[in-house]
Short mmCIF file of C-alpha atoms in Angstrom, two decimals:
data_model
loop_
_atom_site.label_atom_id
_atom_site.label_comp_id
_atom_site.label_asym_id
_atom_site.label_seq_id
_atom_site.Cartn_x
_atom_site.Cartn_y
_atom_site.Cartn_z
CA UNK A 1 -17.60 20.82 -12.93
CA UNK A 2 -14.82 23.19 -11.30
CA UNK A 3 -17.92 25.09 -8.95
CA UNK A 4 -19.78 21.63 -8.55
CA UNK A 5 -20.78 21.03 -5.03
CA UNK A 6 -22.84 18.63 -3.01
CA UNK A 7 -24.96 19.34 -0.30
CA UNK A 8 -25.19 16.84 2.44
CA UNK A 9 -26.78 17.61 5.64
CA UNK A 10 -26.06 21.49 5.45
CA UNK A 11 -22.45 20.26 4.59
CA UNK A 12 -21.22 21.36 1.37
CA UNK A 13 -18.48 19.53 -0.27
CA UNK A 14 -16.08 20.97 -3.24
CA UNK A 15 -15.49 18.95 -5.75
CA UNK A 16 -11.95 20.43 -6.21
CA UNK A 17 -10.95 19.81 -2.43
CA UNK A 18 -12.45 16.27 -2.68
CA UNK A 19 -9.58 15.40 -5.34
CA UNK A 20 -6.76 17.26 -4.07
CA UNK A 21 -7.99 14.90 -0.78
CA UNK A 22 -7.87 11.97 -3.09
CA UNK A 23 -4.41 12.90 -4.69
CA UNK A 24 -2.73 13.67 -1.35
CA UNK A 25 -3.46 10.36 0.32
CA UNK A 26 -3.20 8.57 -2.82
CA UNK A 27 0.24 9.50 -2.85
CA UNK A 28 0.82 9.22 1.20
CA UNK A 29 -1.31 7.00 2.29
CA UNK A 30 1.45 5.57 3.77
CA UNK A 31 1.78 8.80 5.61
CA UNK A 32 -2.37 7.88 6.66
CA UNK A 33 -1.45 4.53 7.85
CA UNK A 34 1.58 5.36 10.39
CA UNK A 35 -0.52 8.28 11.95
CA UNK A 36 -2.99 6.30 12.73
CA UNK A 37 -1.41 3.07 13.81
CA UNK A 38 0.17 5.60 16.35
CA UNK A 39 -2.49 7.52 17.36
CA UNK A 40 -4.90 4.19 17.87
CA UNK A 41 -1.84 2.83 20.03
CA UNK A 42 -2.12 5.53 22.30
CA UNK A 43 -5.45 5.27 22.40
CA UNK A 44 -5.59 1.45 22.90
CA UNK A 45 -7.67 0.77 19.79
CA UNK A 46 -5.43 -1.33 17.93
CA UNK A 47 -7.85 -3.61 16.38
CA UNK A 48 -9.82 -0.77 14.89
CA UNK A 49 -6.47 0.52 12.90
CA UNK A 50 -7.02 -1.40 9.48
CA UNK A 51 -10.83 -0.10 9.10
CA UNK A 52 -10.31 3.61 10.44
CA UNK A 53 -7.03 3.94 8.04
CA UNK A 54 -8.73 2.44 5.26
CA UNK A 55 -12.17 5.26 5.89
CA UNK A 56 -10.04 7.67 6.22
CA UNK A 57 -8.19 7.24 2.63
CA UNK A 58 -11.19 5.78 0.49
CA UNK A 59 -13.26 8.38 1.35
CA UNK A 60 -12.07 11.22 -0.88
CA UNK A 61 -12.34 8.91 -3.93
CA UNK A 62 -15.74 7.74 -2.96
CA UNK A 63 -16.64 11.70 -3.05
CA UNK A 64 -14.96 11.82 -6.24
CA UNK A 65 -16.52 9.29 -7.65
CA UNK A 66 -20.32 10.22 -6.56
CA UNK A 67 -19.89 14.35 -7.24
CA UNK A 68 -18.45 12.77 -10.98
CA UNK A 69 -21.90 10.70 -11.06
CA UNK A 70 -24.24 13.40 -9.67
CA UNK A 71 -24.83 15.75 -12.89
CA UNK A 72 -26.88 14.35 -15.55
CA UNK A 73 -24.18 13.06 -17.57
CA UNK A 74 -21.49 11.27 -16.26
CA UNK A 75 -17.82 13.69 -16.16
CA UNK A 76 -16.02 12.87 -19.21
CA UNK A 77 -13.18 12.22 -16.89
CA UNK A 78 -15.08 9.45 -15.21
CA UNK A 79 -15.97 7.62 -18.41
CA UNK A 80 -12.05 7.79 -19.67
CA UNK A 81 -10.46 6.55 -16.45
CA UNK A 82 -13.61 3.37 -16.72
CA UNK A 83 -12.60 2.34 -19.35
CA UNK A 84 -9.22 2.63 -19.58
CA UNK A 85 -10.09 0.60 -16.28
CA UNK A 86 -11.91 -1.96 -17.90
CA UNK A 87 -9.70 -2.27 -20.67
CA UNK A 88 -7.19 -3.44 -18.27
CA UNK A 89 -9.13 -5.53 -16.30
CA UNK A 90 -10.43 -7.50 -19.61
CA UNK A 91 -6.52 -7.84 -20.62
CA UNK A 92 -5.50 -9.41 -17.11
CA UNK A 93 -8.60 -11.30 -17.08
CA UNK A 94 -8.41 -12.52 -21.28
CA UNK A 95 -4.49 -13.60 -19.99
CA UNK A 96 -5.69 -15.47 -17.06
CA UNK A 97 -8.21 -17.08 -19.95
CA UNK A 98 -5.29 -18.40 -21.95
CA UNK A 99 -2.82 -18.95 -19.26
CA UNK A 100 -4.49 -20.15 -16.11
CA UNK A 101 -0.81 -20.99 -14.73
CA UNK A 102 -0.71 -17.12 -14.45
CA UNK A 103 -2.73 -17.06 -11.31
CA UNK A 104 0.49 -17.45 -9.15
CA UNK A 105 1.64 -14.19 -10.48
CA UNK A 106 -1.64 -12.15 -10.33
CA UNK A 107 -2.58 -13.14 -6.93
CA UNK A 108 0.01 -12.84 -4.92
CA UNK A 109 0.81 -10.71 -2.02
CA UNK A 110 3.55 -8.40 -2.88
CA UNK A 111 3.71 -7.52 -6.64
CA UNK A 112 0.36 -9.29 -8.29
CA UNK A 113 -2.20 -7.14 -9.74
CA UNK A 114 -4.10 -6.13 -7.11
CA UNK A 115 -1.43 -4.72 -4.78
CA UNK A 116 0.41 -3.30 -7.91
CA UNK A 117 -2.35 -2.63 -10.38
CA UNK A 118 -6.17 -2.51 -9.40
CA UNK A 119 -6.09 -1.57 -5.20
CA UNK A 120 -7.98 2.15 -5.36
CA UNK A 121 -5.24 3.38 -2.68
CA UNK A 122 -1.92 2.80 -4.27
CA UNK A 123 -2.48 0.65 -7.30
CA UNK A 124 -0.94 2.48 -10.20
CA UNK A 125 -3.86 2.39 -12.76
CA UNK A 126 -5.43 5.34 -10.55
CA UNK A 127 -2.89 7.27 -11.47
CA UNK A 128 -4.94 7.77 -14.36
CA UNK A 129 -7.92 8.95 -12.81
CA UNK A 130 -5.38 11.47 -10.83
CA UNK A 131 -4.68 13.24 -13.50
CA UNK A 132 -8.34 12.92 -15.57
CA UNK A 133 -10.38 14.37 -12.24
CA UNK A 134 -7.89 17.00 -11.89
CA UNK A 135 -8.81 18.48 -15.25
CA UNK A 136 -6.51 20.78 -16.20
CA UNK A 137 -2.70 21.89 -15.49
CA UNK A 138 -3.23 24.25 -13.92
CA UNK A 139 -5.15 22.63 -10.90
CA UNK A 140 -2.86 19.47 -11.42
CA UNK A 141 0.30 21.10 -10.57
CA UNK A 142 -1.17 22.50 -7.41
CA UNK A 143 -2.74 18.93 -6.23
CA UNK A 144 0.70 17.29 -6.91
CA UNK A 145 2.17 20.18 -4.86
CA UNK A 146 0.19 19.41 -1.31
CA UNK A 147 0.70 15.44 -2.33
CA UNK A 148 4.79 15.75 -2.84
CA UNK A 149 4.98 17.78 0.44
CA UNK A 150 2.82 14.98 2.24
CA UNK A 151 4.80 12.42 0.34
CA UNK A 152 8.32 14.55 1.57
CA UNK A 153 7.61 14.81 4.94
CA UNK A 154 6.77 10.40 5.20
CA UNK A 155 9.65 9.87 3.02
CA UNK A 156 11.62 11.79 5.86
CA UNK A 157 9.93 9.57 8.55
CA UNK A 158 11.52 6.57 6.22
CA UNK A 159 14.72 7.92 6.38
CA UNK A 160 15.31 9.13 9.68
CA UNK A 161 14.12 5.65 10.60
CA UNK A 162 16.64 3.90 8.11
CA UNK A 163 19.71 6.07 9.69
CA UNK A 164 18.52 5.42 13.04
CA UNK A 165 18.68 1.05 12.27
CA UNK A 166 21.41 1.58 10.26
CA UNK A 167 20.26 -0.46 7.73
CA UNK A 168 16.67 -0.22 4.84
CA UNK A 169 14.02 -3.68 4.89
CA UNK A 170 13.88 -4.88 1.50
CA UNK A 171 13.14 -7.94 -0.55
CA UNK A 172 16.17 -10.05 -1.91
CA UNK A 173 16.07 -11.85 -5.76
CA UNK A 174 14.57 -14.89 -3.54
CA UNK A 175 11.64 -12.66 -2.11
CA UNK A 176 13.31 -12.62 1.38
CA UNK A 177 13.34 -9.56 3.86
CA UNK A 178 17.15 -8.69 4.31
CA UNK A 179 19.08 -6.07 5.53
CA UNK A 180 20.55 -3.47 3.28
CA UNK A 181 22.28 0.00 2.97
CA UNK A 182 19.96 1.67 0.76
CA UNK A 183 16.62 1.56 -1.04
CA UNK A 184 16.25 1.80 -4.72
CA UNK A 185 12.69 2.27 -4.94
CA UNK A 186 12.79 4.93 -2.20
CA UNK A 187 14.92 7.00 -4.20
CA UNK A 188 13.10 7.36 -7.07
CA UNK A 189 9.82 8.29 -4.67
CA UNK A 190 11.65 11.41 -3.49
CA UNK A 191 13.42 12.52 -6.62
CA UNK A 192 9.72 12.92 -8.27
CA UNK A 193 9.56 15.27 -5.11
CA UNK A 194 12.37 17.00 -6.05
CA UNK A 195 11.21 17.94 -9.53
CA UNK A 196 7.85 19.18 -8.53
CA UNK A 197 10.04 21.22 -6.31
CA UNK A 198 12.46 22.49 -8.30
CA UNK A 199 10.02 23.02 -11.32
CA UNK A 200 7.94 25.33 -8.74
CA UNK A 201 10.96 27.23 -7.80
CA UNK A 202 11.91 27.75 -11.41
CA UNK A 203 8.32 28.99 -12.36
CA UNK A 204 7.62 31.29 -8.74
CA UNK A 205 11.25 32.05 -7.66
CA UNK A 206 10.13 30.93 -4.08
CA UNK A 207 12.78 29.79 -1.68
CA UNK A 208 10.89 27.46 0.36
CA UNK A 209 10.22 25.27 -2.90
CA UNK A 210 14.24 25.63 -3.55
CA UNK A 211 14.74 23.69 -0.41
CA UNK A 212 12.11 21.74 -0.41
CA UNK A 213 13.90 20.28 -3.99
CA UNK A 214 17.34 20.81 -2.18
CA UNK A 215 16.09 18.44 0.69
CA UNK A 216 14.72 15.96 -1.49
CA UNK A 217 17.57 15.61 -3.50
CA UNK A 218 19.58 15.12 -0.82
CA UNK A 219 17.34 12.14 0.27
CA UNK A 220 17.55 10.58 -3.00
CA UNK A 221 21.14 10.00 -3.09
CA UNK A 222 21.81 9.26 0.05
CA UNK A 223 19.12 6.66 1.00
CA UNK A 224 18.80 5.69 -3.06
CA UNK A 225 21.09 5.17 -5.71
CA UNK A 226 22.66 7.57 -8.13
CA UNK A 227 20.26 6.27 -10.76
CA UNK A 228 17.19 8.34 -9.87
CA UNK A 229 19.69 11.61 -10.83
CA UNK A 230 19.02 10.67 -14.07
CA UNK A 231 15.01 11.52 -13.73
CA UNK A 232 16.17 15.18 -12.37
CA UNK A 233 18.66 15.45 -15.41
CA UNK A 234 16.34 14.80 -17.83
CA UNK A 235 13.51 17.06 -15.94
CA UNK A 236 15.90 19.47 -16.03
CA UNK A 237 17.06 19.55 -19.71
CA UNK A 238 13.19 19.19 -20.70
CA UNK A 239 11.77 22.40 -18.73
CA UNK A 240 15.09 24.84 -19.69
CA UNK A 241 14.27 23.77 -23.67
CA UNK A 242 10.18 24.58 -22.91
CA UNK A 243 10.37 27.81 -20.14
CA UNK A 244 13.46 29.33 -21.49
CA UNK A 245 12.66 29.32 -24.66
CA UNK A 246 13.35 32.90 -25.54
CA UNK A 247 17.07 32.14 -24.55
CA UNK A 248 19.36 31.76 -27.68
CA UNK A 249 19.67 28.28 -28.86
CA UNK A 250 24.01 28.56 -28.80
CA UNK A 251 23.10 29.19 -24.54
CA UNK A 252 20.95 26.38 -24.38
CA UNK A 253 23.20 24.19 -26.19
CA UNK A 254 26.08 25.38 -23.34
CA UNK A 255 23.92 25.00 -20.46
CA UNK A 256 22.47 21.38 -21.09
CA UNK A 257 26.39 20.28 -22.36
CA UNK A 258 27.53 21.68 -18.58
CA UNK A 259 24.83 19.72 -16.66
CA UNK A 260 25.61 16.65 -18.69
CA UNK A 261 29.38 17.27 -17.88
CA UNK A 262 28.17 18.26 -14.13
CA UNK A 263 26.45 14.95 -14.20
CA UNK A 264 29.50 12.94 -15.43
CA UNK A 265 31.69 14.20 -12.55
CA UNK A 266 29.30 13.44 -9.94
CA UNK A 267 28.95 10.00 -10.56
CA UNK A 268 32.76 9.99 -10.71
CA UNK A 269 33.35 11.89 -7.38
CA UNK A 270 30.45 10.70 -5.83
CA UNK A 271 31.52 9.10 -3.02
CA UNK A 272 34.17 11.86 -2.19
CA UNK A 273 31.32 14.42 -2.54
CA UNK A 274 29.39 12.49 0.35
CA UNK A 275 32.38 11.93 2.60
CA UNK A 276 32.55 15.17 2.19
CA UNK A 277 29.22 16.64 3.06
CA UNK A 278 28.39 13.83 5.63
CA UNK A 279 30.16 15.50 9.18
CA UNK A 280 28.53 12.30 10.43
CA UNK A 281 29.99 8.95 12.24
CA UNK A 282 31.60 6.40 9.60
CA UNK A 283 28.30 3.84 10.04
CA UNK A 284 25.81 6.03 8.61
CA UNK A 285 28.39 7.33 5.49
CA UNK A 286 28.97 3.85 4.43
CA UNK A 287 25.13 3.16 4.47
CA UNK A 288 25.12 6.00 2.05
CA UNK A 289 27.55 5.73 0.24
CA UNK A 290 26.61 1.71 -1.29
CA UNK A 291 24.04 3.24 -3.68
CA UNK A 292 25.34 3.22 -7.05
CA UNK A 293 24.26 3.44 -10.43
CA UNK A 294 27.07 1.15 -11.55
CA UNK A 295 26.16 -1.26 -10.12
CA UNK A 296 23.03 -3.19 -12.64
CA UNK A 297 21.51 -4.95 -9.98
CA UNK A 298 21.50 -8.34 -11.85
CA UNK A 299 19.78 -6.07 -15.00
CA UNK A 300 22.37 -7.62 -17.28
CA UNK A 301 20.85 -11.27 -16.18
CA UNK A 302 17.28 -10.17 -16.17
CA UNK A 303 17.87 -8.54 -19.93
CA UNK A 304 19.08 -11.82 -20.89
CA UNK A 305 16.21 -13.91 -19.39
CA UNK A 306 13.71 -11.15 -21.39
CA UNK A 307 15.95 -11.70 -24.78
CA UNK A 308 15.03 -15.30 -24.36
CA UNK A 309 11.18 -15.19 -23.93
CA UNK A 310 11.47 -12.95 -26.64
CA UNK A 311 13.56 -15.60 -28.95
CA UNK A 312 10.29 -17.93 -28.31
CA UNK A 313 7.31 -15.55 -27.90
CA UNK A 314 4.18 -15.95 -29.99
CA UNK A 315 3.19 -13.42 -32.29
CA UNK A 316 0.67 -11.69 -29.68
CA UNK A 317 3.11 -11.77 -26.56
CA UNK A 318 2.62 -13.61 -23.32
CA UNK A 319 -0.19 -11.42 -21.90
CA UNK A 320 -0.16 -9.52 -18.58
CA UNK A 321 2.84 -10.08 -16.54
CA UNK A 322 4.38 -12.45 -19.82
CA UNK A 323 7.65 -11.64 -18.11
CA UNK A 324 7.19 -12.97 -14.95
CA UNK A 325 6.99 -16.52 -15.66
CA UNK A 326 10.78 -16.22 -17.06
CA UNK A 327 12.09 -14.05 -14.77
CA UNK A 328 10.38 -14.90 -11.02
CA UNK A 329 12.50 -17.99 -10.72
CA UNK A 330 15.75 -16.20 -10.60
CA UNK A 331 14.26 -12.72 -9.63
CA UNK A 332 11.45 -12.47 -7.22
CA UNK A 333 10.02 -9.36 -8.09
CA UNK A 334 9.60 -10.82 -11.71
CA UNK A 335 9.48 -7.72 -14.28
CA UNK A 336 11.88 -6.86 -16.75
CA UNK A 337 13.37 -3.70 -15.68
CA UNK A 338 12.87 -2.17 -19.23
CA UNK A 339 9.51 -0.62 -20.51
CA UNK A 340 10.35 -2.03 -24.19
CA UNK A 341 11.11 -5.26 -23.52
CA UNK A 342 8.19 -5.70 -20.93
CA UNK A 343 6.02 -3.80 -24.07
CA UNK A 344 7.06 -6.48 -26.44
CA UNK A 345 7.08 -9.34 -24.14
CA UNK A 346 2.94 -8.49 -23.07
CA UNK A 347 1.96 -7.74 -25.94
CA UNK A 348 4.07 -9.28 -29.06
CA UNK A 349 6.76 -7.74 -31.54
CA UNK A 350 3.92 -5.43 -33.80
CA UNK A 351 1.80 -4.49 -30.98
CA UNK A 352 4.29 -3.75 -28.49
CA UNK A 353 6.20 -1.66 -30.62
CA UNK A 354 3.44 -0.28 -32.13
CA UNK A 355 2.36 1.37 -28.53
CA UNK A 356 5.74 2.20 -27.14
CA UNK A 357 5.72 4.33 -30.77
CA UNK A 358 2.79 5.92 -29.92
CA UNK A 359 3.44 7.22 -27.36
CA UNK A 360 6.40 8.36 -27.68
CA UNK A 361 4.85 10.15 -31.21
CA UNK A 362 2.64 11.77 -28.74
CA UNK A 363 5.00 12.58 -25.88
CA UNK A 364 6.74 14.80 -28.36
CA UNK A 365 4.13 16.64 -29.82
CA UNK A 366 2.80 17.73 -26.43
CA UNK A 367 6.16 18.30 -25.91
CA UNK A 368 6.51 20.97 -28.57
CA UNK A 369 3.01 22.28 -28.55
CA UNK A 370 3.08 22.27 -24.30
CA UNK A 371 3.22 26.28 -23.47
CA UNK A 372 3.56 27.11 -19.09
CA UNK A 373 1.48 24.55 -16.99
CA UNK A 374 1.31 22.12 -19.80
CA UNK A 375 4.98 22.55 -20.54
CA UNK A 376 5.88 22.04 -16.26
CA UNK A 377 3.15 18.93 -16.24
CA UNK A 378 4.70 17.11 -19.17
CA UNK A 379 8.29 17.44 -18.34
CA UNK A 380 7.96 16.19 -15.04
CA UNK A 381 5.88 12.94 -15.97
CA UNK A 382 8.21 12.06 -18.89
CA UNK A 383 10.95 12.52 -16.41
CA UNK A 384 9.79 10.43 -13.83
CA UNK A 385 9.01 7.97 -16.72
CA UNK A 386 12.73 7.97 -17.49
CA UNK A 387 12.62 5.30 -14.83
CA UNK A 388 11.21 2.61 -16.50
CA UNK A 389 13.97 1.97 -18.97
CA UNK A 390 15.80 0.99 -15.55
CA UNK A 391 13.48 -0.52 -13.71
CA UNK A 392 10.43 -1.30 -12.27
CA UNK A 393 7.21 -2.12 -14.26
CA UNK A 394 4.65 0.08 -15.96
CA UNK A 395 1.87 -1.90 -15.67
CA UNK A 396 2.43 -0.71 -11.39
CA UNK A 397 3.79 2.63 -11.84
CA UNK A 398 1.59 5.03 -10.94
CA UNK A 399 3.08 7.95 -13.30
CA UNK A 400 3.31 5.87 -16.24
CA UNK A 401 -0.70 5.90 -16.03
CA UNK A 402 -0.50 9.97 -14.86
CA UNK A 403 1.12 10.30 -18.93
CA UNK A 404 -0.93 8.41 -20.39
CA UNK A 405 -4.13 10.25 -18.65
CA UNK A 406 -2.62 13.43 -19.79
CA UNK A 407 -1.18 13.07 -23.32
CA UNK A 408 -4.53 11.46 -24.18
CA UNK A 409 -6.97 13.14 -22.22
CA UNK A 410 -6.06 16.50 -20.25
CA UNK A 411 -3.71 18.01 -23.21
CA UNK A 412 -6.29 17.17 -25.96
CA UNK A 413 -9.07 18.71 -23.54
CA UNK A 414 -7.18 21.91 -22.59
CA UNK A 415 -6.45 22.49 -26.44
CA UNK A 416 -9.91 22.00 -27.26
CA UNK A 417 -11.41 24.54 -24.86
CA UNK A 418 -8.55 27.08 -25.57
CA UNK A 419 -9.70 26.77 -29.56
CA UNK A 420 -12.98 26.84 -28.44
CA UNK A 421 -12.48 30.25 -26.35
CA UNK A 422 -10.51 31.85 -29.26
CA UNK A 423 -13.54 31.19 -31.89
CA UNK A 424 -16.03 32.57 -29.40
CA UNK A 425 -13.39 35.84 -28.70
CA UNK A 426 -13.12 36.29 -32.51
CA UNK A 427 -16.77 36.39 -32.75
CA UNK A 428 -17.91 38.29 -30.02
CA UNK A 429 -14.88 40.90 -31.67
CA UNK A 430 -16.92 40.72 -35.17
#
């Protein structure tokens, strides 16, 4: 599969460079979208912007897709991502079965299942396939390399923008577009930037990845919230156990109780470290400056709502999206801002527990067993992950899908072949 190639026309296409395509526009298709709304402006073609965008990201997984089909036998990778695909589809459409009322939450515009869940372009189940098609570490590190420095230089766009209005768009609890002085989700975006940055520049020792990670950083707590410094944290503390692992464990011990203590101190200085930093007009520092990680967002209401579907839940949950028929009427966005709770909620006490345990029994033996690209892959996706005992959902976030593709699939496959390869050494050696 790594040298397959189709020929079409006297053009031949790599399978490789068809899903780093995929992968980079997956992630910044956003990116796709605002070039070409401008460039159709200029040339007057307005009305053609929603089908040329849409060609020009679809495409790579379309190649994907048919260079997967075109051997004999269907890529291995292919089969896992359908039907992990039609596993979910049968769950959301087995819930819509028993609760028809659900339809309200699965079709709507912003946050339903399509837009979140099933669209090809952004919907977080193809995370999966992201990391499935890209095989191995190895060649998954370098995808999500172009696709963070794609996904950098839009977030940039977003931010410059944001300083220059003075204010971020955003939806209110009452799903209304307001005004406000930073944007929670958008710091989160960049700080998974920022640790496929600063993971590079710990493995090569190249500058331009140090400020690359430097940059991104920077974007995440100024347009963000503190929060998403708890992803990095935990990145960090992950990749110095697995890459420095000849370093005595007395060091380790020091190092990881100094960035915890480093950590501390900057949320208590924050806003003095800013002020600081910020040789800007007062405007823009106060628009910085209202992230904070203090601040629960009405959590502590939402946690309460959760605690009370729980109180009255059958014993196999409420289905896809159980939480939103609780939460929605207070909170527009309607998920639970916790991955247990939301586990529990969807899928009952036994079974919900019963797959937040698993993988979290996996999670840490890839952890231990993960040795270079393995060890870099896994501690960025169970930092990014990190976010989901915060907020958002994980039926639409795309990384949560990325783990699950590689503690189940990529890890086990990598292992397999590198046992395979040893046999075959030992014997050619007899």
């Amino acid at each position: 599969m790594d040298k397959l190639k189709i020929r079409f026309n006297f053009v031949y296409i790599d399978f490789d460079k068809a899903i780093t395509w995929f992968i980079c526009l997956y992630f910044s298709n956003g990116l796709v979208r605002l070039a070409a709304r401008r460039v159709l402006a200029v040339a007057r073609l307005q009305s053609s912007y929603i089908l040329f965008a849409n060609l020009i990201i679809y495409m790579p997984l379309i190649l994907v897709l048919v260079l997967m089909i075109s051997k004999r036998k269907i890529d291995k990778s292919l089969w896992s991502f359908l039907l992990v695909l039609c596993a979910t589809v049968f769950f959301f459409a087995l819930t819509l079965f028993f609760h028809p009322d659900y339809d309200r939450f699965f079709f709507r515009e912003t946050y339903g299942a399509w837009e979140d869940v099933f669209r090809p372009d952004s919907g977080a189940v193809f995370g999966f396939l992201v990391v499935t098609a890209s095989r191995n570490s190895r060649r998954l590190i370098e995808n999500l390399k172009y696709a963070s420095m794609l996904l950098l230089l839009y977030s940039i766009y977003q931010f410059l923008k944001a300083v220059s209005d003075g204010y971020w768009t955003v939806l209110n609890a009452a799903g209304e577009s307001i005004e406000q002085s930073y944007n929670l989700g958008f710091g989160y975006t960049v700080i998974f930037c920022a640790t496929v940055f600063l993971g590079l520049f710990i493995r090569e020792r190249k500058k331009t990845y140090l400020l690359l990670g430097c940059i991104s950083t920077v974007l995440a707590l100024v347009g963000g919230s503190r929060g998403c410094v708890l992803c990095l944290l935990i990145f960090g503390i992950l990749y110095l156990f697995k890459e420095f692992s000849v370093v005595p464990v007395y060091k380790k011990i020091l190092i990881t109780a100094g960035a915890v203590l480093a950590g501390i101190l900057f949320n208590a200085f924050y806003y003095d470290i800013l002020s600081w930093l910020s040789g800007i007009d007062a405007r823009t520092i106060q628009m910085f400056l209202s992230g904070d990680i203090t601040s629960d967002n009405g959590r502590d209401a939402i946690y309460a709502l959760a605690a009370g579907a729980v109180k009255t839940m059958p014993f196999l949950g409420y289905g896809a999206f159980g939480d939103r028929q609780f939460i929605t009427p207070y909170y527009y966005w309607g998920y639970c801002h916790n991955i247990i709770l939301e586990l529990i909620i969807d899928f009952g006490w036994l079974f919900g527990i019963i797959i937040f345990l698993i993988i979290c029994v996996r999670s840490i033996q890839v952890l231990i067993r993960a040795r270079e690209e393995q060890a870099f892959v896994i501690c960025i996706l169970l930092a990014a992950n990190a976010k989901l005992f915060l907020s958002d959902t994980f039926w639409g976030y795309p990384q949560f899908w990325m783990l699950i593709g590689y503690l189940f699939f990529v890890f086990k496959v990598e292992k397999k072949e590198t046992f395979t390869g040893r046999i075959r050494f030992v014997r050619k050696k007899k």
